[in-house]
Short mmCIF file of C-alpha atoms in Angstrom, two decimals:
data_model
loop_
_atom_site.label_atom_id
_atom_site.label_comp_id
_atom_site.label_asym_id
_atom_site.label_seq_id
_atom_site.Cartn_x
_atom_site.Cartn_y
_atom_site.Cartn_z
CA LYS A 1 -25.92 -17.71 -4.11
CA ASN A 2 -23.64 -17.25 -7.12
CA ILE A 3 -19.97 -17.50 -6.05
CA PHE A 4 -18.58 -16.84 -9.52
CA GLN A 5 -18.14 -13.41 -11.03
CA LYS A 6 -19.62 -12.77 -14.43
CA VAL A 7 -17.16 -12.37 -17.28
CA GLY A 8 -16.61 -8.68 -17.88
CA GLU A 9 -18.01 -7.65 -14.52
CA ILE A 10 -16.42 -4.38 -13.42
CA GLU A 11 -14.67 -4.50 -10.09
CA ASN A 12 -13.99 -1.52 -7.89
CA LYS A 13 -10.27 -1.27 -8.69
CA PRO A 14 -7.92 1.47 -7.55
CA THR A 15 -7.12 4.00 -10.27
CA ALA A 16 -3.76 5.43 -11.29
CA LEU A 17 -3.23 8.59 -13.33
CA ILE A 18 0.12 8.96 -15.11
CA ILE A 19 0.83 12.41 -16.52
CA ASN A 20 3.65 13.18 -19.00
CA ALA A 21 5.28 9.73 -19.11
CA GLU A 22 7.23 9.08 -22.30
CA ASN A 23 5.35 6.85 -24.74
CA PHE A 24 7.70 3.86 -24.60
CA ILE A 25 7.43 3.79 -20.80
CA GLN A 26 3.64 3.64 -20.83
CA SER A 27 3.16 0.01 -21.89
CA PHE A 28 5.63 -1.23 -19.26
CA PHE A 29 3.99 0.97 -16.65
CA GLU A 30 0.49 -0.25 -17.47
CA LYS A 31 1.50 -3.92 -17.20
CA ALA A 32 3.29 -3.35 -13.90
CA LEU A 33 0.39 -1.42 -12.36
CA SER A 34 -2.05 -4.11 -13.45
CA PHE A 35 -0.24 -6.46 -11.05
CA TYR A 36 -1.32 -4.08 -8.29
CA GLY A 37 -4.89 -4.32 -9.60
CA CYS A 38 -4.95 -0.74 -10.88
CA GLN A 39 -6.91 0.76 -13.71
CA VAL A 40 -4.48 3.07 -15.52
CA VAL A 41 -5.08 6.37 -17.31
CA PHE A 42 -2.32 8.15 -19.25
CA GLN A 43 -2.49 11.84 -20.10
CA ASP A 44 -0.18 14.62 -21.08
CA ASN A 45 -0.21 17.89 -19.20
CA ALA A 46 -2.07 19.67 -21.99
CA SER A 47 -5.08 17.31 -21.95
CA PHE A 48 -5.20 17.00 -18.17
CA LYS A 49 -8.59 17.89 -16.72
CA LYS A 50 -8.04 19.37 -13.29
CA GLU A 51 -11.42 18.35 -11.87
CA GLU A 52 -10.60 14.69 -12.57
CA LEU A 53 -7.62 14.60 -10.22
CA LYS A 54 -9.70 13.89 -7.13
CA ASN A 55 -11.02 10.68 -8.75
CA PHE A 56 -7.65 8.89 -8.68
CA ASP A 57 -6.03 6.85 -5.93
CA TYR A 58 -2.50 7.18 -7.34
CA LEU A 59 -0.84 9.97 -9.31
CA PHE A 60 2.50 9.65 -11.08
CA PHE A 61 3.56 13.07 -12.40
CA PHE A 62 6.62 13.46 -14.65
CA SER A 63 7.85 17.06 -14.67
CA SER A 64 10.76 19.20 -13.56
CA SER A 65 8.80 22.46 -13.73
CA TRP A 66 8.05 24.00 -10.34
CA GLU A 67 5.00 25.79 -11.79
CA ALA A 68 3.51 22.52 -13.14
CA ILE A 69 4.29 20.65 -9.92
CA LYS A 70 2.80 23.43 -7.79
CA GLU A 71 -0.37 23.41 -9.91
CA ILE A 72 -0.79 19.63 -9.47
CA LEU A 73 -0.10 19.72 -5.72
CA ASN A 74 -2.57 22.57 -5.21
CA LEU A 75 -5.26 20.51 -6.95
CA ALA A 76 -4.46 17.25 -5.15
CA GLU A 77 -6.34 15.93 -2.15
CA GLY A 78 -5.05 13.97 0.83
CA LYS A 79 -6.50 10.64 -0.29
CA THR A 80 -4.39 10.51 -3.48
CA LYS A 81 -0.90 9.00 -3.18
CA ILE A 82 1.44 11.13 -5.30
CA LEU A 83 4.83 10.48 -6.88
CA ILE A 84 6.66 13.34 -8.58
CA ALA A 85 9.36 12.14 -11.01
CA LEU A 86 11.98 14.81 -11.72
CA LYS A 87 14.08 14.16 -14.81
CA SER A 88 17.35 15.58 -13.54
CA PHE A 89 19.96 14.95 -10.95
CA PRO A 90 19.50 16.96 -7.77
CA GLN A 91 21.75 20.02 -7.90
CA SER A 92 20.40 21.59 -4.73
CA ASN A 93 17.58 20.96 -2.35
CA PHE A 94 15.74 24.14 -3.38
CA LEU A 95 13.07 22.48 -5.53
CA GLU A 96 12.72 19.51 -3.19
CA ASN A 97 12.21 21.80 -0.19
CA LYS A 98 9.53 23.81 -2.01
CA ILE A 99 7.73 20.61 -3.03
CA LEU A 100 7.92 19.12 0.46
CA GLN A 101 6.77 22.35 2.13
CA LEU A 102 3.70 22.60 -0.09
CA ALA A 103 2.90 18.90 0.40
CA GLN A 104 3.15 19.28 4.18
CA GLU A 105 0.92 22.37 4.16
CA LYS A 106 -1.73 20.47 2.20
CA LYS A 107 -1.19 17.21 4.15
CA LEU A 108 -0.45 15.25 0.95
CA ASN A 109 0.95 11.73 0.71
CA LEU A 110 3.94 12.51 -1.54
CA ARG A 111 7.27 11.07 -2.60
CA VAL A 112 9.80 12.46 -5.13
CA ILE A 113 12.14 10.58 -7.48
CA HIS A 114 15.14 12.03 -9.32
CA PHE A 115 16.17 10.17 -12.45
CA ASN A 116 18.23 10.72 -15.57
CA GLU A 117 17.63 9.06 -18.94
CA VAL A 118 15.50 5.93 -19.30
CA TYR A 119 16.00 3.59 -22.24
CA GLY A 120 14.43 0.43 -23.60
CA PRO A 121 12.33 -1.21 -26.32
CA GLY A 122 10.07 1.15 -28.23
CA MET A 123 12.18 4.19 -27.41
CA ASP A 124 12.01 7.06 -29.90
CA ARG A 125 14.92 6.89 -32.36
CA ALA A 126 16.01 10.50 -31.75
CA LEU A 127 16.02 9.95 -27.98
CA TYR A 128 18.06 6.79 -28.47
CA GLN A 129 20.65 8.64 -30.59
CA ASN A 130 20.84 11.34 -27.91
CA LEU A 131 21.35 8.63 -25.29
CA LEU A 132 24.26 7.15 -27.27
CA SER A 133 25.99 10.53 -27.34
CA LEU A 134 25.48 10.94 -23.58
CA LEU A 135 27.03 7.53 -22.91
CA LYS A 136 30.44 9.01 -23.78
CA ASP A 137 30.29 10.69 -20.37
CA THR A 138 31.60 8.13 -17.88
CA ASN A 139 29.40 9.50 -15.06
CA PHE A 140 26.21 9.11 -17.08
CA LYS A 141 24.10 6.15 -15.93
CA PRO A 142 20.89 5.60 -17.91
CA ILE A 143 18.23 3.33 -16.44
CA PHE A 144 16.61 0.42 -18.27
CA VAL A 145 12.84 0.90 -18.42
CA SER A 146 11.94 -2.19 -16.35
CA ASP A 147 14.37 -1.13 -13.59
CA PHE A 148 12.90 2.37 -13.70
CA ILE A 149 9.33 1.07 -13.33
CA TYR A 150 10.45 -1.20 -10.47
CA GLY A 151 11.92 1.81 -8.63
CA LEU A 152 8.80 3.90 -9.18
CA LEU A 153 6.56 1.15 -7.85
CA LYS A 154 8.78 0.56 -4.81
CA ALA A 155 8.64 4.29 -4.05
CA MET A 156 4.87 4.48 -4.49
CA PHE A 157 3.82 1.25 -2.78
CA GLY A 158 6.71 0.72 -0.34
CA VAL A 159 6.26 1.24 3.37
CA GLY A 160 7.57 4.51 4.84
CA THR A 161 8.13 6.33 1.54
CA ASP A 162 5.71 9.21 2.23
CA GLY A 163 7.59 12.52 2.37
CA GLN A 164 10.81 10.96 1.03
CA PHE A 165 13.14 11.92 -1.81
CA PHE A 166 14.97 9.25 -3.78
CA SER A 167 17.61 9.47 -6.49
CA PHE A 168 18.07 6.72 -9.04
CA ALA A 169 21.67 7.93 -9.45
CA ASN A 170 22.58 6.60 -6.00
CA GLU A 171 21.93 3.59 -3.82
CA SER A 172 18.72 3.66 -1.81
CA LYS A 173 18.45 1.13 1.00
CA GLU A 174 14.77 2.05 1.53
CA LEU A 175 13.92 1.06 -2.03
CA GLY A 176 16.46 -1.74 -2.37
CA TRP A 177 17.88 0.29 -5.28
CA GLN A 178 21.38 0.33 -6.73
CA ALA A 179 22.47 2.66 -9.53
#
């Protein structure tokens, strides 16, 4: 009996689909998810093939559009663990309540993250210049890309995060997160 795997042999690894992540975040995200043994696929919303969604174990969706979120949640199935990343600070619970209600109706395994700006190596120059202008606001707290990825992974893979909302602007004891 051969106890060694052949080089290049394909294992049955869990798959993660990341939709609409900014380009400079993708390489960090791929490395981090590889530690969880995931095969990673990146797509933007425009090239997303709806019938493929059921083939993924994990879905990370970056959008603040209720219509786009609703479309994804209506296509999702219960076996896929979903994280919705909203690029904004929560102003009211209106959007969160709509997302949670739909997820409960469809019996989805969902968590939602609020975040502001993310920065780090490989960031687009125009985005970086915009970030510098926003730093003049004393309440503005951008997140370094590795910290951001850490928070996303804690929310996705942490125990008891299903049905929870987290904000990276505040402390979260559940995630071990500090702004």
